[in-house]
CSV table of C-alpha atoms and ligand atoms in Angstrom, one decimal:
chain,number,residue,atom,x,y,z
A,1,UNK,CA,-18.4,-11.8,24.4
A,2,UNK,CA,-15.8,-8.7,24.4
A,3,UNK,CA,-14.7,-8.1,20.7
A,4,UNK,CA,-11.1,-9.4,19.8
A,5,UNK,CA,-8.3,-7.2,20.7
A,6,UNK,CA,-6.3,-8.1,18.3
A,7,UNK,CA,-2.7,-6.9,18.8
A,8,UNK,CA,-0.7,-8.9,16.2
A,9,UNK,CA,-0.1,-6.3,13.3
A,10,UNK,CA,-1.6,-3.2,11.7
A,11,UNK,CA,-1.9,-5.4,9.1
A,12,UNK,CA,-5.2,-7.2,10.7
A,13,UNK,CA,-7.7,-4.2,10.0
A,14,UNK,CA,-10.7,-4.9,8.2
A,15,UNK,CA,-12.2,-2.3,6.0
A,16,UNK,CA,-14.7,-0.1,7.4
A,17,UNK,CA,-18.0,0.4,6.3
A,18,UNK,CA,-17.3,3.4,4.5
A,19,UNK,CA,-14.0,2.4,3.0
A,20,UNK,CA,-16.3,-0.8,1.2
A,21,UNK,CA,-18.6,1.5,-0.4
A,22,UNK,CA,-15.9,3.6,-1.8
A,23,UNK,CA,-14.4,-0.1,-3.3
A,24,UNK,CA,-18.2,-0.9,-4.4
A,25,UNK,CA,-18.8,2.4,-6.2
A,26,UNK,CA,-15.2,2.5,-7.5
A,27,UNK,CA,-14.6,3.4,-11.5
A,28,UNK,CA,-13.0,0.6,-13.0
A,29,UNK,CA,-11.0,-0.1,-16.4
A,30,UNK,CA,-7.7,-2.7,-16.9
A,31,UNK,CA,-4.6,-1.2,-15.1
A,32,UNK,CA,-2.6,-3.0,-17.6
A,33,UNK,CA,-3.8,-1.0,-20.3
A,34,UNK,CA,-3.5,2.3,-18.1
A,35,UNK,CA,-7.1,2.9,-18.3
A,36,UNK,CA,-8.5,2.2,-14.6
A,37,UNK,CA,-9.4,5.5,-13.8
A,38,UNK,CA,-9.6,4.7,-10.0
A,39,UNK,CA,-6.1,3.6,-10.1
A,40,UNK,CA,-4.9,6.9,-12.1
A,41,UNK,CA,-6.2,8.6,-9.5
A,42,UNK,CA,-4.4,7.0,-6.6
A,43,UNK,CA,-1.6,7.2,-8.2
A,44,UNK,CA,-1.4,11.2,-9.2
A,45,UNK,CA,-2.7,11.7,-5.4
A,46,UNK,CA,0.0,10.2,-3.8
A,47,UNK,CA,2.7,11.8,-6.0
A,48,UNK,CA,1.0,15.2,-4.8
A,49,UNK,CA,1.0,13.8,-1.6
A,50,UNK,CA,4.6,12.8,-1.6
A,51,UNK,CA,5.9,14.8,-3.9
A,52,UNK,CA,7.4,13.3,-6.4
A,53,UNK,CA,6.8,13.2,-10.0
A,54,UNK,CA,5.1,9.9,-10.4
A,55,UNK,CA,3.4,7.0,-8.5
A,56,UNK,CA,2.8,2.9,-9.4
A,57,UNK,CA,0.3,1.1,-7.4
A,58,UNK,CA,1.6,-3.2,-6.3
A,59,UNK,CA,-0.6,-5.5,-4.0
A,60,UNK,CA,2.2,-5.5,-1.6
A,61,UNK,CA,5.1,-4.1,0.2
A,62,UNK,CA,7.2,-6.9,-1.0
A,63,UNK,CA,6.9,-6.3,-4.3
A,64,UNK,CA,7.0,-2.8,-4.0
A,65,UNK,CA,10.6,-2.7,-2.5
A,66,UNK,CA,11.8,-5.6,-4.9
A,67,UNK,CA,11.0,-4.2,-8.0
A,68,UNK,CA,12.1,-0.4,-6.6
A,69,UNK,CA,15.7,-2.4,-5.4
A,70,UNK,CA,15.6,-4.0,-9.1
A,71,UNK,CA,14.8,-0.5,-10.6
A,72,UNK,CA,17.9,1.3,-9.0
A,73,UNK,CA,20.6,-1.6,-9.4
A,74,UNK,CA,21.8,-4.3,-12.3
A,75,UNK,CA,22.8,-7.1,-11.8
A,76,UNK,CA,25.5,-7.9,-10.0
A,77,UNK,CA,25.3,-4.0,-7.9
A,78,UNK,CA,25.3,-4.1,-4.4
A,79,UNK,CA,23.0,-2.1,-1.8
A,80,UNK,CA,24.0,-1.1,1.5
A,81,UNK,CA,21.0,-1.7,4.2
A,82,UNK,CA,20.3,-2.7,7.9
A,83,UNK,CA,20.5,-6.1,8.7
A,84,UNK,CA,17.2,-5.5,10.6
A,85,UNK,CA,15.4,-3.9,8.0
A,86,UNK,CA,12.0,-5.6,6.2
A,87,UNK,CA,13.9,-5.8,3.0
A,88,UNK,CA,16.9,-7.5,4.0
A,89,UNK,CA,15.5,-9.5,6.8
A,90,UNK,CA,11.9,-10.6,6.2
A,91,UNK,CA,11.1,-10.3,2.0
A,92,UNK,CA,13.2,-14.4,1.9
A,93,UNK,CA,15.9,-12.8,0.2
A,94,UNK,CA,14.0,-11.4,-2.9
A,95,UNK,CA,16.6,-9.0,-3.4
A,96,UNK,CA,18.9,-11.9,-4.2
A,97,UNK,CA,17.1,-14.7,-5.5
A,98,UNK,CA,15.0,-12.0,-8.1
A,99,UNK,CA,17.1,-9.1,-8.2
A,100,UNK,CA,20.5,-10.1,-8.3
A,101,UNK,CA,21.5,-7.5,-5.9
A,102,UNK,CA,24.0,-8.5,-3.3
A,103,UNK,CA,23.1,-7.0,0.0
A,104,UNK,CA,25.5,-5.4,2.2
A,105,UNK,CA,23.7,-5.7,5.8
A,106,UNK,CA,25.4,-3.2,8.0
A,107,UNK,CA,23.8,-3.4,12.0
A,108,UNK,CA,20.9,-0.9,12.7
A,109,UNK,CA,21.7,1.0,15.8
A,110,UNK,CA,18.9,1.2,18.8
A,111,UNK,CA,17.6,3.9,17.2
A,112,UNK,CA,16.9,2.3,14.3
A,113,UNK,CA,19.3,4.5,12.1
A,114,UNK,CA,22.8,3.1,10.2
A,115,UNK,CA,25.9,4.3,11.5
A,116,UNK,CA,27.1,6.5,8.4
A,117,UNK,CA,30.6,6.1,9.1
A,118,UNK,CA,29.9,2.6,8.9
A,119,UNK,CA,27.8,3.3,5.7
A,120,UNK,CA,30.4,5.3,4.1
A,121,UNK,CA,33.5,2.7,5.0
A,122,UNK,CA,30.9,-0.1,3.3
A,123,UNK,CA,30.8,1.6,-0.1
A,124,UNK,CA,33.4,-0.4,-2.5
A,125,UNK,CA,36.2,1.0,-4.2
A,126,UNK,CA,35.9,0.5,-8.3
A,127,UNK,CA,37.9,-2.0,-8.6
A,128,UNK,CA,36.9,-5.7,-10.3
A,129,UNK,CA,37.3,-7.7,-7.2
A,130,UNK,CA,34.3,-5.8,-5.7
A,131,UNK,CA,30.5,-5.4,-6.5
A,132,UNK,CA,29.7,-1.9,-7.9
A,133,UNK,CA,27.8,0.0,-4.8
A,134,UNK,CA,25.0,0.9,-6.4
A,135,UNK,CA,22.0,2.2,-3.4
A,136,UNK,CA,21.6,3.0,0.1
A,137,UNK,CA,18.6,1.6,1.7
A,138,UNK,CA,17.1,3.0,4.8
A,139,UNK,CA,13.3,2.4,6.5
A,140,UNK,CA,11.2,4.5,8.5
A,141,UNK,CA,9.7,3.8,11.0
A,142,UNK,CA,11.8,0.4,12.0
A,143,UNK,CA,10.4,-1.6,14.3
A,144,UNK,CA,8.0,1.5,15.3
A,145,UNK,CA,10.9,4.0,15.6
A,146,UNK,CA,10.3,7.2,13.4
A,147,UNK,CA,13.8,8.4,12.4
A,148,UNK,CA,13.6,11.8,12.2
A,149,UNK,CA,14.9,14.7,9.3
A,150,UNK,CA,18.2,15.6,10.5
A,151,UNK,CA,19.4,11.7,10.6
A,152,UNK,CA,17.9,11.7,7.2
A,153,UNK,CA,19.4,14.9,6.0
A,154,UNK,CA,23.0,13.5,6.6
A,155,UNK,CA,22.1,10.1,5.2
A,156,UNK,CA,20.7,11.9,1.8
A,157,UNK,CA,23.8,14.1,2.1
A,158,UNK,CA,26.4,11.2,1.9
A,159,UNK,CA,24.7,9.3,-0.9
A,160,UNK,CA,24.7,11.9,-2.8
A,161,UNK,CA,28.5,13.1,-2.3
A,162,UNK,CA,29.1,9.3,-2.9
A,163,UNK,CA,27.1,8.8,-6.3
A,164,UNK,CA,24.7,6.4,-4.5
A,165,UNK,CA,20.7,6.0,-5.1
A,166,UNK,CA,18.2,6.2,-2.2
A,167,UNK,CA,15.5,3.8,-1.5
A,168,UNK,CA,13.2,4.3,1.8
A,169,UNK,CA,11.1,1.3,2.6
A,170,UNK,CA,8.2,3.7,4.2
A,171,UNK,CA,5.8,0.9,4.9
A,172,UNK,CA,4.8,3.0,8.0
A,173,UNK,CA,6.4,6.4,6.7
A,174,UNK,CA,2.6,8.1,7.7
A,175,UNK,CA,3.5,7.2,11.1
A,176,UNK,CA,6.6,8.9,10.9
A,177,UNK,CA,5.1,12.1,10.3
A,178,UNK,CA,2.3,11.7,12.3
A,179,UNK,CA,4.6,11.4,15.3
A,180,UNK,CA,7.1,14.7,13.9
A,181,UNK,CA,4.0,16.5,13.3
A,182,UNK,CA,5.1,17.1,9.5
A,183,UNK,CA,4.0,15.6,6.2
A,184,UNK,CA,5.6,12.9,4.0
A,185,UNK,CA,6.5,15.1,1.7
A,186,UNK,CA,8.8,16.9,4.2
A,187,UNK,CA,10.2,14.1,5.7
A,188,UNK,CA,10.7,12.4,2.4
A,189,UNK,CA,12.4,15.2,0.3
A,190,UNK,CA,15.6,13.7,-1.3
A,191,UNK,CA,15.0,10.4,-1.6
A,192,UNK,CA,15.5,8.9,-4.9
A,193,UNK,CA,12.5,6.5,-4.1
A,194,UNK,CA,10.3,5.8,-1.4
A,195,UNK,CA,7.3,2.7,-0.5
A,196,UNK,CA,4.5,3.3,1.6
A,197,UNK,CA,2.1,0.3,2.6
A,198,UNK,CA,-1.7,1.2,2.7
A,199,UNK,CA,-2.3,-1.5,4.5
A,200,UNK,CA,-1.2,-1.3,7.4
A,201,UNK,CA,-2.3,1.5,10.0
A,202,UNK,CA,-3.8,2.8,7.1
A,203,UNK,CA,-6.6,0.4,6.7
A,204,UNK,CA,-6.7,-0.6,3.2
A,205,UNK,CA,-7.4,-4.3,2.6
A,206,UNK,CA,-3.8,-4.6,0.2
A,207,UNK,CA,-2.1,-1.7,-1.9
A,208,UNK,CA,1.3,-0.5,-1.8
A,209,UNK,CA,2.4,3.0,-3.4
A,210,UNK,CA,6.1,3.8,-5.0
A,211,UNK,CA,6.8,6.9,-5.7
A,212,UNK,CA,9.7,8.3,-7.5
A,213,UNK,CA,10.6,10.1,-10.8
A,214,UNK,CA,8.8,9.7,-14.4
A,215,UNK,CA,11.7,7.6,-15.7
A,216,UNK,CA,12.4,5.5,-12.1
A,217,UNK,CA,8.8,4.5,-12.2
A,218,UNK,CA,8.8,3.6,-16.1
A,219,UNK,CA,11.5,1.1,-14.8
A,220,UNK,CA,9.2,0.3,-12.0
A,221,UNK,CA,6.7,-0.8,-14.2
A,222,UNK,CA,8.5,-2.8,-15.9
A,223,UNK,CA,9.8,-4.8,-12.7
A,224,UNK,CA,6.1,-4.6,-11.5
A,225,UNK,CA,5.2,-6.7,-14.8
A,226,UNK,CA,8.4,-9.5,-14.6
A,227,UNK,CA,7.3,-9.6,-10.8
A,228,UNK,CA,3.6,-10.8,-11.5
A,229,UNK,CA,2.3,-7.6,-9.9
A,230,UNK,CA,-0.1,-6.1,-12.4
A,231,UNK,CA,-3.6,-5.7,-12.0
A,232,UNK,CA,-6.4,-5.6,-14.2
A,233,UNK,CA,-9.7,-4.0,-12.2
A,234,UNK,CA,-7.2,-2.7,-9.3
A,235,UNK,CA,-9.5,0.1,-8.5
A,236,UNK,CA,-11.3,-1.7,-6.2
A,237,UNK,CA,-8.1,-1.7,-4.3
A,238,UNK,CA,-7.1,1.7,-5.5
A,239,UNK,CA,-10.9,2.9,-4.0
A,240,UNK,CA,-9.9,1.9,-0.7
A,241,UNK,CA,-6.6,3.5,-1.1
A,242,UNK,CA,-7.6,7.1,-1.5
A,243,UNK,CA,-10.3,6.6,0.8
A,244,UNK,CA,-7.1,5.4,3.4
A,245,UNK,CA,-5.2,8.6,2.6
A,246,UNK,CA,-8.3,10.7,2.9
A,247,UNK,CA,-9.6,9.9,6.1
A,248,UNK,CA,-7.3,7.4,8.0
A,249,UNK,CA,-4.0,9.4,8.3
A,250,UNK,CA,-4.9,11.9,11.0
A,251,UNK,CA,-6.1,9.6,13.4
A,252,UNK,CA,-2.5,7.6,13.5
A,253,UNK,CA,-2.5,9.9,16.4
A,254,UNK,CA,-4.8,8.0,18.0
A,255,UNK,CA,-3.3,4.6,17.9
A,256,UNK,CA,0.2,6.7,19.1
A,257,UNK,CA,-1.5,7.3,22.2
A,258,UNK,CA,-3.6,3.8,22.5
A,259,UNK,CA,0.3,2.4,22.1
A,260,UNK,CA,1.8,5.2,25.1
A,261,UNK,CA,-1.4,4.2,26.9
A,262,UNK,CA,-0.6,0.1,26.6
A,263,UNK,CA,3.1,0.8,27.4
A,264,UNK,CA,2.2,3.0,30.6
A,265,UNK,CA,-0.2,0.4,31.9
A,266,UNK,CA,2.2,-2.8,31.5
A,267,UNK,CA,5.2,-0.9,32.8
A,268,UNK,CA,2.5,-0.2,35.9
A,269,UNK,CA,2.5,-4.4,36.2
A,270,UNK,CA,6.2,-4.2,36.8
A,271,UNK,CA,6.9,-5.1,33.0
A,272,UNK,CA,10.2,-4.0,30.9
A,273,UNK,CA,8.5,-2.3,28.1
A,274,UNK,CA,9.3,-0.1,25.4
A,275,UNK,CA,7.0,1.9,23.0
A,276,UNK,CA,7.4,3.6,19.5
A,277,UNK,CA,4.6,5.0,17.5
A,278,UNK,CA,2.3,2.6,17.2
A,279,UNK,CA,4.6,-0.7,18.3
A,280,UNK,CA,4.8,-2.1,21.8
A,281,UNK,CA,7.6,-4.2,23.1
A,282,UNK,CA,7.2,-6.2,26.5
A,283,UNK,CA,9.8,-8.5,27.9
A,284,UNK,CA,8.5,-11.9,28.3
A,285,UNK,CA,10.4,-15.3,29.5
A,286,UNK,CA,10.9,-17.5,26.6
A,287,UNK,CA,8.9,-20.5,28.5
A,288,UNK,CA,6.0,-18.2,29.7
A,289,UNK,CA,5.5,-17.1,26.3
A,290,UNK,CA,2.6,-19.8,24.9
A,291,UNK,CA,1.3,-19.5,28.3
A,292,UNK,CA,0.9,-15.7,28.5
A,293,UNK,CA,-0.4,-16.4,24.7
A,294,UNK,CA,-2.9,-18.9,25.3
A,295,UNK,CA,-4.4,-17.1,28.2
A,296,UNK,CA,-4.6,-13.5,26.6
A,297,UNK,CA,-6.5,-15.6,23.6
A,298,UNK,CA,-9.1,-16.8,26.0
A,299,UNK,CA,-9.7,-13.1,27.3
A,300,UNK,CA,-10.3,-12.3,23.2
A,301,UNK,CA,-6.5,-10.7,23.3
A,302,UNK,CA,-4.6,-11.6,20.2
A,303,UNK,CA,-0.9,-11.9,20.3
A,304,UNK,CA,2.3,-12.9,18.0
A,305,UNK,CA,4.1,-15.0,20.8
A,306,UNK,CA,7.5,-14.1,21.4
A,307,UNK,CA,9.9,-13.3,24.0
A,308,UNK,CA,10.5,-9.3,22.9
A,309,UNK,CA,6.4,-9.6,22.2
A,310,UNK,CA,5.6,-6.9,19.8
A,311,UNK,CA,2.0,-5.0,20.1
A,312,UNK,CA,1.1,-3.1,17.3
A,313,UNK,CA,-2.3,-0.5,17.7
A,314,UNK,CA,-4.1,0.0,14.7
A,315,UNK,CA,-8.0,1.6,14.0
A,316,UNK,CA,-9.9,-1.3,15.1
A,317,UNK,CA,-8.9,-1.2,18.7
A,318,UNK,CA,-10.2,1.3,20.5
A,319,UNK,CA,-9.0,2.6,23.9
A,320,UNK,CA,-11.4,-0.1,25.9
A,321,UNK,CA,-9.4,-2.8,24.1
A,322,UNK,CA,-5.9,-1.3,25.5
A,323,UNK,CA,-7.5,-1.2,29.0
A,324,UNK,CA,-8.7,-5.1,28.5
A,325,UNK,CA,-5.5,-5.3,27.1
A,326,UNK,CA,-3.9,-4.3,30.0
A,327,UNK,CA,-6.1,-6.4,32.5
A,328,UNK,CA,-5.8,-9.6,30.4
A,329,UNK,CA,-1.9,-9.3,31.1
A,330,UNK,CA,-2.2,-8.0,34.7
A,331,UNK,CA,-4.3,-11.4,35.2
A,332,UNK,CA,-1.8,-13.4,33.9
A,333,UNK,CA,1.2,-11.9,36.3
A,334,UNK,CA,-1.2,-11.9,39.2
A,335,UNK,CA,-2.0,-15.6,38.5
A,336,UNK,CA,-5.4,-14.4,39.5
A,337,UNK,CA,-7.0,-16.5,36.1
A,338,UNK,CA,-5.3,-20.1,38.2
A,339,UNK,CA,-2.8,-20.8,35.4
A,340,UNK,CA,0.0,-22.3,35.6
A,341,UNK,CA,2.3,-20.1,33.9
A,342,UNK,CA,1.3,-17.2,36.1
A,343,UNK,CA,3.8,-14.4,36.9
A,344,UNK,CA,4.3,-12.2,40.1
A,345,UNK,CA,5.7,-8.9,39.2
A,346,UNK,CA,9.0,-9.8,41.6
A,347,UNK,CA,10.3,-12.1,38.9
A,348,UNK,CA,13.5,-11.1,37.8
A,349,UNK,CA,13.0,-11.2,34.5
A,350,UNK,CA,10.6,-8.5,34.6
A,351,UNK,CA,13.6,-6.4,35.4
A,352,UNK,CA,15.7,-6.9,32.2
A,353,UNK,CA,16.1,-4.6,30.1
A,354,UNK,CA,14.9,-4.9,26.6
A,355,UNK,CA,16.2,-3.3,23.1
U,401,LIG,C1,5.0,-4.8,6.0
U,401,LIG,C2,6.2,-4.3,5.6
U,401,LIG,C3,6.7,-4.5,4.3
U,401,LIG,C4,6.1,-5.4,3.3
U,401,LIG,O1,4.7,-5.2,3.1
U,401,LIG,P1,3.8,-6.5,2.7
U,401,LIG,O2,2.7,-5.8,2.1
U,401,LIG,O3,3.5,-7.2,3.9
U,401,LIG,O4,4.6,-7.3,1.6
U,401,LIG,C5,7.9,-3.9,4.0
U,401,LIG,N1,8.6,-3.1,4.8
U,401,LIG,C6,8.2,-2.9,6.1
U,401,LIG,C7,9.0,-2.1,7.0
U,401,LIG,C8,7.0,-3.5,6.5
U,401,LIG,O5,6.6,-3.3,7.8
């Protein structure tokens, strides 16, 4: 039997071989007490690597953006984000239900990015009858999309003129700068704080990084604790953390091209596609979606079923999955596999366009 293909989320690696040693070897004291030197370690490296003054370690990206949102606001303070991104959308309201923070969802352009004059328009006047407008909130990459410096310039540019905070929820931020061909540090210069999940195309098993100042991540910490998020012996997580940063950021490049690859060959099937980074989009018919699922899962191809079906390459699918990938689905449109649900490429839904 083929190996799974599995296409649902970066999320799904396992850790490699090597990456288990590193968490098997790993130096280990009680986080809590500041002493796991593992952890330490993680930490300093990725405020070199980002470059900011300090660095906490939480199990997830969740809690990372919840307690960063809780650092920069009170209360009762509102921050402006995209009503598509993670933190607004897909973290069950955190924001509200922990943090108090009243969220002001402005729409996310196709291109991922906030309109500013929309942003700017949003931000509330003192006055009593309004929230105080505490942070701006941006992500990158959103739903794949890297959002490039000069967007990010003028974003940085307007909070600051305004008196606002900066949060970026970088869950994927290594993609970003993979795809500009320029480091995080670059692309992150400015903000006020910024997440970055290590496990997702990075490979780490759990681990999410803030970064920020000395006194934002004091406050951080602090957040971290009310939030349930410290560790004791988190160097076996932090162990497969530096080992993610030291060898598994390069080869992003890799699953940016698997993804380009995946796109090319369903668009070649007659499929409405669209591809960012390491995210695939295909157009599917709401009622062909189970079918189209079911049948990829017998050919050992794993997929999230929905209509704007997202396929996400990661390091444990290698460029023979994307072509097995690609025939699974071409079976399915040919009908060639004697389902049911099969689709010729002349449907006009294949047609439609996507976002
Ligand atoms: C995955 C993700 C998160 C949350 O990370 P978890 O570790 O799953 O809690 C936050 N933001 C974005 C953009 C993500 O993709």
């Amino acid at each position: 039997m083929n190996a799974v293909v599995d296409l649902r989320s970066d999320t799904v690696t396992r850790p490699s071989p090597g990456m288990r040693r590193a968490m098997l070897e790993a130096e280990l004291g009680d986080d809590v007490f500041g002493d796991d030197p593992t952890v330490n370690r993680l930490q300093e490296r990725a405020a070199e690597i980002f470059g900011f003054e300090a660095a906490l370690l939480f199990p997830s990206g969740t809690q990372s953006n919840l307690a960063a949102l809780m650092s920069h606001c009170q209360r009762g303070d509102e921050v402006i984000i995209g009503a598509e991104q993670h933190s607004y959308r897909y973290e069950a309201g955190g924001l509200a239900v922990l943090g108090s923070i009243n969220p002001r969802a402005l729409p996310n352009r196709a291109d991922g990015t906030l309109e500013l004059a929309q942003v700017e328009a949003a931000i509330n006047a003192d006055d009593p009858h309004f929230a105080r407008t505490r942070l701006l909130a941006l992500e990158n990459t959103i739903g794949g999309r890297p959002i490039g410096r000069d967007y990010l310039e003028q974003a940085l540019a307007l909070a600051r003129r305004r008196g606002l905070a900066t949060h970026l929820d970088g869950a994927r931020i290594f993609n970003a700068a993979v795809h500009f061909g320029t480091s995080v540090k670059a692309l992150c210069a400015g903000f006020d704080s910024v997440s970055s999940c290590l496990s997702k195309g990075l490979g780490a098993p759990a681990g999410t990084l803030l970064v920020g100042s000395r006194e934002f991540i004091a406050r951080a910490r602090r957040a971290r604790k009310i939030l349930g998020g410290a560790m004791r012996q988190a160097g076996v997580l932090a162990a497969a953390g530096l080992y993610a940063l030291e060898h598994n950021v390069e080869r992003l490049a890799v699953d940016h091209r698997n993804a380009t690859r995946l796109a090319d060959g369903l668009r070649a099937l007659g499929l409405a596609v669209e591809s960012h980074t390491n995210m695939v989009f295909v157009a599917v018919p709401a009622e062909r979606v189970a079918a189209l699922a079911a049948q990829l899962e017998k050919a050992n191809v794993l997929v999230l079923p929905a209509a704007r079906m997202r396929l996400v390459t990661h390091l444990d699918v290698d460029a023979p999955g994307i072509e097995r990938a690609i025939s699974a689905f071409g079976e399915f449109l040919s009908g060639n596999a004697g389902a049911p649900g099969g689709i010729r490429t002349h449907d006009p839904w294949l047609r439609r366009p996507i976002l």
